[in-house]
Amino acid sequence: MIPAVHDPKLGPSTKVDLLGVTLPGSYFLDLRHYDPVAVAAALRRPVLVLQGERDFQVRRADCDGWARALAGRRDVELVLYPALNHLCEAGQGVSRPAEYDRPDLHVAPEVVTDVAVFIEALGQPAASTSH
């Protein structure tokens, strides 16, 4: 997967296999020019960054980069969860793609709580889903 994504000949219609899912090259071409840390750093509103240490898609070094870029901002909270994967599901050992298919795994309660507390601290009620 990595060689295809970084191939200078990658075109918008090139098919790339990523963890068993076929994605168009246009997706990766767009990502080449996107810097989410810079976008977040430019925001002038509170930011919550959540990271699972068992995440194999986003490395700890990436999380450390977010921390450096957003350092000194009082309106930024960065939370690292040792037992969670990319989908904020708890587990043990090295996370693998097959873990994402387990119907018994759910977003960890501490993540739900942290998001709710962050939103409440903004002084704005969460959006209602009732009709």
PDB file of C-alpha atoms in Angstrom, residues 4-129:
ATOM      1  CA  ALA A   4       1.464   2.987  -4.351  1.00  0.00           C
ATOM      2  CA  VAL A   5       0.459   5.968  -2.211  1.00  0.00           C
ATOM      3  CA  HIS A   6       3.868   7.620  -2.535  1.00  0.00           C
ATOM      4  CA  ASP A   7       4.422   6.715  -6.200  1.00  0.00           C
ATOM      5  CA  PRO A   8       4.968   9.942  -8.193  1.00  0.00           C
ATOM      6  CA  LYS A   9       2.966   8.344 -11.017  1.00  0.00           C
ATOM      7  CA  LEU A  10      -0.118   7.906  -8.795  1.00  0.00           C
ATOM      8  CA  GLY A  11      -3.105   9.218 -10.724  1.00  0.00           C
ATOM      9  CA  PRO A  12      -6.633  10.159  -9.638  1.00  0.00           C
ATOM     10  CA  SER A  13      -8.135   6.986 -11.106  1.00  0.00           C
ATOM     11  CA  THR A  14      -5.418   4.614  -9.835  1.00  0.00           C
ATOM     12  CA  LYS A  15      -6.903   1.958  -7.548  1.00  0.00           C
ATOM     13  CA  VAL A  16      -5.086   1.534  -4.218  1.00  0.00           C
ATOM     14  CA  ASP A  17      -5.735  -1.298  -1.790  1.00  0.00           C
ATOM     15  CA  LEU A  18      -5.778  -0.097   1.821  1.00  0.00           C
ATOM     16  CA  LEU A  19      -6.450  -2.755   4.444  1.00  0.00           C
ATOM     17  CA  GLY A  20      -8.689  -4.679   2.066  1.00  0.00           C
ATOM     18  CA  VAL A  21     -10.597  -1.618   0.815  1.00  0.00           C
ATOM     19  CA  THR A  22     -10.010  -0.232  -2.671  1.00  0.00           C
ATOM     20  CA  LEU A  23      -9.728   3.546  -2.783  1.00  0.00           C
ATOM     21  CA  PRO A  24      -9.120   5.879  -5.730  1.00  0.00           C
ATOM     22  CA  GLY A  25      -5.741   7.549  -6.102  1.00  0.00           C
ATOM     23  CA  SER A  26      -7.529  10.911  -5.907  1.00  0.00           C
ATOM     24  CA  TYR A  27      -8.080  10.300  -2.183  1.00  0.00           C
ATOM     25  CA  PHE A  28      -4.349   9.990  -1.517  1.00  0.00           C
ATOM     26  CA  LEU A  29      -3.439  12.817  -3.876  1.00  0.00           C
ATOM     27  CA  ASP A  30      -5.712  15.088  -1.857  1.00  0.00           C
ATOM     28  CA  LEU A  31      -4.127  13.929   1.407  1.00  0.00           C
ATOM     29  CA  ARG A  32      -0.639  14.769   0.133  1.00  0.00           C
ATOM     30  CA  HIS A  33      -1.534  18.450   0.365  1.00  0.00           C
ATOM     31  CA  TYR A  34      -3.535  18.346   3.602  1.00  0.00           C
ATOM     32  CA  ASP A  35      -1.889  19.182   6.923  1.00  0.00           C
ATOM     33  CA  PRO A  36      -4.462  18.600   9.683  1.00  0.00           C
ATOM     34  CA  VAL A  37      -2.092  19.850  12.391  1.00  0.00           C
ATOM     35  CA  ALA A  38      -1.648  23.192  10.600  1.00  0.00           C
ATOM     36  CA  VAL A  39      -5.412  23.454  10.089  1.00  0.00           C
ATOM     37  CA  ALA A  40      -6.048  22.799  13.793  1.00  0.00           C
ATOM     38  CA  ALA A  41      -3.335  25.247  14.844  1.00  0.00           C
ATOM     39  CA  ALA A  42      -5.010  27.977  12.771  1.00  0.00           C
ATOM     40  CA  LEU A  43      -8.392  27.470  14.430  1.00  0.00           C
ATOM     41  CA  ARG A  44      -9.379  30.140  16.894  1.00  0.00           C
ATOM     42  CA  ARG A  45     -11.731  27.941  18.887  1.00  0.00           C
ATOM     43  CA  PRO A  46     -11.338  25.156  21.426  1.00  0.00           C
ATOM     44  CA  VAL A  47      -9.800  21.946  20.102  1.00  0.00           C
ATOM     45  CA  LEU A  48     -10.015  18.417  21.514  1.00  0.00           C
ATOM     46  CA  VAL A  49      -7.524  15.853  20.180  1.00  0.00           C
ATOM     47  CA  LEU A  50      -8.016  12.212  21.164  1.00  0.00           C
ATOM     48  CA  GLN A  51      -5.437   9.505  20.454  1.00  0.00           C
ATOM     49  CA  GLY A  52      -5.327   5.799  21.177  1.00  0.00           C
ATOM     50  CA  GLU A  53      -1.817   4.511  21.885  1.00  0.00           C
ATOM     51  CA  ARG A  54      -2.693   1.217  20.160  1.00  0.00           C
ATOM     52  CA  ASP A  55      -3.561   3.072  16.951  1.00  0.00           C
ATOM     53  CA  PHE A  56      -1.563   1.617  14.044  1.00  0.00           C
ATOM     54  CA  GLN A  57      -2.883   4.224  11.602  1.00  0.00           C
ATOM     55  CA  VAL A  58      -1.840   7.303  13.557  1.00  0.00           C
ATOM     56  CA  ARG A  59       1.474   6.916  15.326  1.00  0.00           C
ATOM     57  CA  ARG A  60       2.464   8.248  18.727  1.00  0.00           C
ATOM     58  CA  ALA A  61       4.935  10.509  16.902  1.00  0.00           C
ATOM     59  CA  ASP A  62       1.948  12.075  15.101  1.00  0.00           C
ATOM     60  CA  CYS A  63       0.279  12.742  18.441  1.00  0.00           C
ATOM     61  CA  ASP A  64       3.488  14.306  19.743  1.00  0.00           C
ATOM     62  CA  GLY A  65       3.488  16.567  16.666  1.00  0.00           C
ATOM     63  CA  TRP A  66      -0.024  17.727  17.512  1.00  0.00           C
ATOM     64  CA  ALA A  67       1.104  18.453  21.072  1.00  0.00           C
ATOM     65  CA  ARG A  68       4.062  20.529  19.860  1.00  0.00           C
ATOM     66  CA  ALA A  69       2.011  22.461  17.289  1.00  0.00           C
ATOM     67  CA  LEU A  70      -0.736  23.271  19.778  1.00  0.00           C
ATOM     68  CA  ALA A  71       1.484  23.846  22.821  1.00  0.00           C
ATOM     69  CA  GLY A  72       0.702  26.932  24.835  1.00  0.00           C
ATOM     70  CA  ARG A  73      -2.931  27.076  23.747  1.00  0.00           C
ATOM     71  CA  ARG A  74      -5.227  27.153  26.774  1.00  0.00           C
ATOM     72  CA  ASP A  75      -8.193  26.121  24.636  1.00  0.00           C
ATOM     73  CA  VAL A  76      -6.616  22.853  23.471  1.00  0.00           C
ATOM     74  CA  GLU A  77      -6.946  19.529  25.208  1.00  0.00           C
ATOM     75  CA  LEU A  78      -4.999  16.484  24.054  1.00  0.00           C
ATOM     76  CA  VAL A  79      -5.908  13.117  25.583  1.00  0.00           C
ATOM     77  CA  LEU A  80      -3.900   9.934  25.087  1.00  0.00           C
ATOM     78  CA  TYR A  81      -5.585   6.597  25.865  1.00  0.00           C
ATOM     79  CA  PRO A  82      -3.096   3.733  26.401  1.00  0.00           C
ATOM     80  CA  ALA A  83      -5.490   0.829  25.679  1.00  0.00           C
ATOM     81  CA  LEU A  84      -7.391   2.256  22.693  1.00  0.00           C
ATOM     82  CA  ASN A  85      -7.052   1.687  18.939  1.00  0.00           C
ATOM     83  CA  HIS A  86      -7.850   4.061  16.042  1.00  0.00           C
ATOM     84  CA  LEU A  87     -11.603   3.621  16.558  1.00  0.00           C
ATOM     85  CA  CYS A  88     -11.261   4.359  20.290  1.00  0.00           C
ATOM     86  CA  GLU A  89     -11.990   0.732  21.143  1.00  0.00           C
ATOM     87  CA  ALA A  90     -10.210  -0.919  24.068  1.00  0.00           C
ATOM     88  CA  GLY A  91      -7.964  -3.909  23.567  1.00  0.00           C
ATOM     89  CA  GLN A  92      -4.638  -5.454  24.439  1.00  0.00           C
ATOM     90  CA  GLY A  93      -1.430  -5.884  22.505  1.00  0.00           C
ATOM     91  CA  VAL A  94      -0.828  -4.713  18.986  1.00  0.00           C
ATOM     92  CA  SER A  95      -3.951  -3.506  17.185  1.00  0.00           C
ATOM     93  CA  ARG A  96      -4.663  -5.144  13.808  1.00  0.00           C
ATOM     94  CA  PRO A  97      -7.184  -4.321  11.039  1.00  0.00           C
ATOM     95  CA  ALA A  98      -9.277  -7.404  11.921  1.00  0.00           C
ATOM     96  CA  GLU A  99     -10.011  -5.799  15.288  1.00  0.00           C
ATOM     97  CA  TYR A 100     -12.167  -3.234  13.482  1.00  0.00           C
ATOM     98  CA  ASP A 101     -14.581  -5.976  12.399  1.00  0.00           C
ATOM     99  CA  ARG A 102     -15.391  -7.163  15.916  1.00  0.00           C
ATOM    100  CA  PRO A 103     -19.051  -6.355  16.671  1.00  0.00           C
ATOM    101  CA  ASP A 104     -18.443  -6.682  20.424  1.00  0.00           C
ATOM    102  CA  LEU A 105     -16.089  -3.666  20.490  1.00  0.00           C
ATOM    103  CA  HIS A 106     -17.459  -0.173  21.014  1.00  0.00           C
ATOM    104  CA  VAL A 107     -16.132   3.324  21.635  1.00  0.00           C
ATOM    105  CA  ALA A 108     -14.668   3.301  25.137  1.00  0.00           C
ATOM    106  CA  PRO A 109     -16.860   4.951  27.795  1.00  0.00           C
ATOM    107  CA  GLU A 110     -14.028   7.269  28.861  1.00  0.00           C
ATOM    108  CA  VAL A 111     -13.916   8.730  25.348  1.00  0.00           C
ATOM    109  CA  VAL A 112     -17.650   9.405  25.376  1.00  0.00           C
ATOM    110  CA  THR A 113     -17.302  11.042  28.790  1.00  0.00           C
ATOM    111  CA  ASP A 114     -14.320  13.166  27.737  1.00  0.00           C
ATOM    112  CA  VAL A 115     -16.125  14.403  24.609  1.00  0.00           C
ATOM    113  CA  ALA A 116     -19.262  15.222  26.622  1.00  0.00           C
ATOM    114  CA  VAL A 117     -17.249  17.092  29.260  1.00  0.00           C
ATOM    115  CA  PHE A 118     -15.411  19.038  26.547  1.00  0.00           C
ATOM    116  CA  ILE A 119     -18.689  20.032  24.876  1.00  0.00           C
ATOM    117  CA  GLU A 120     -20.311  20.972  28.181  1.00  0.00           C
ATOM    118  CA  ALA A 121     -17.315  23.149  29.038  1.00  0.00           C
ATOM    119  CA  LEU A 122     -17.989  25.161  25.909  1.00  0.00           C
ATOM    120  CA  GLY A 123     -21.270  26.245  27.444  1.00  0.00           C
ATOM    121  CA  GLN A 124     -23.168  24.960  24.451  1.00  0.00           C
ATOM    122  CA  PRO A 125     -25.608  22.081  24.617  1.00  0.00           C
ATOM    123  CA  ALA A 126     -24.898  19.143  22.364  1.00  0.00           C
ATOM    124  CA  ALA A 127     -27.007  19.081  19.182  1.00  0.00           C
ATOM    125  CA  SER A 128     -30.344  17.375  19.694  1.00  0.00           C
ATOM    126  CA  THR A 129     -31.221  14.435  17.515  1.00  0.00           C
TER     127      THR A 129
END
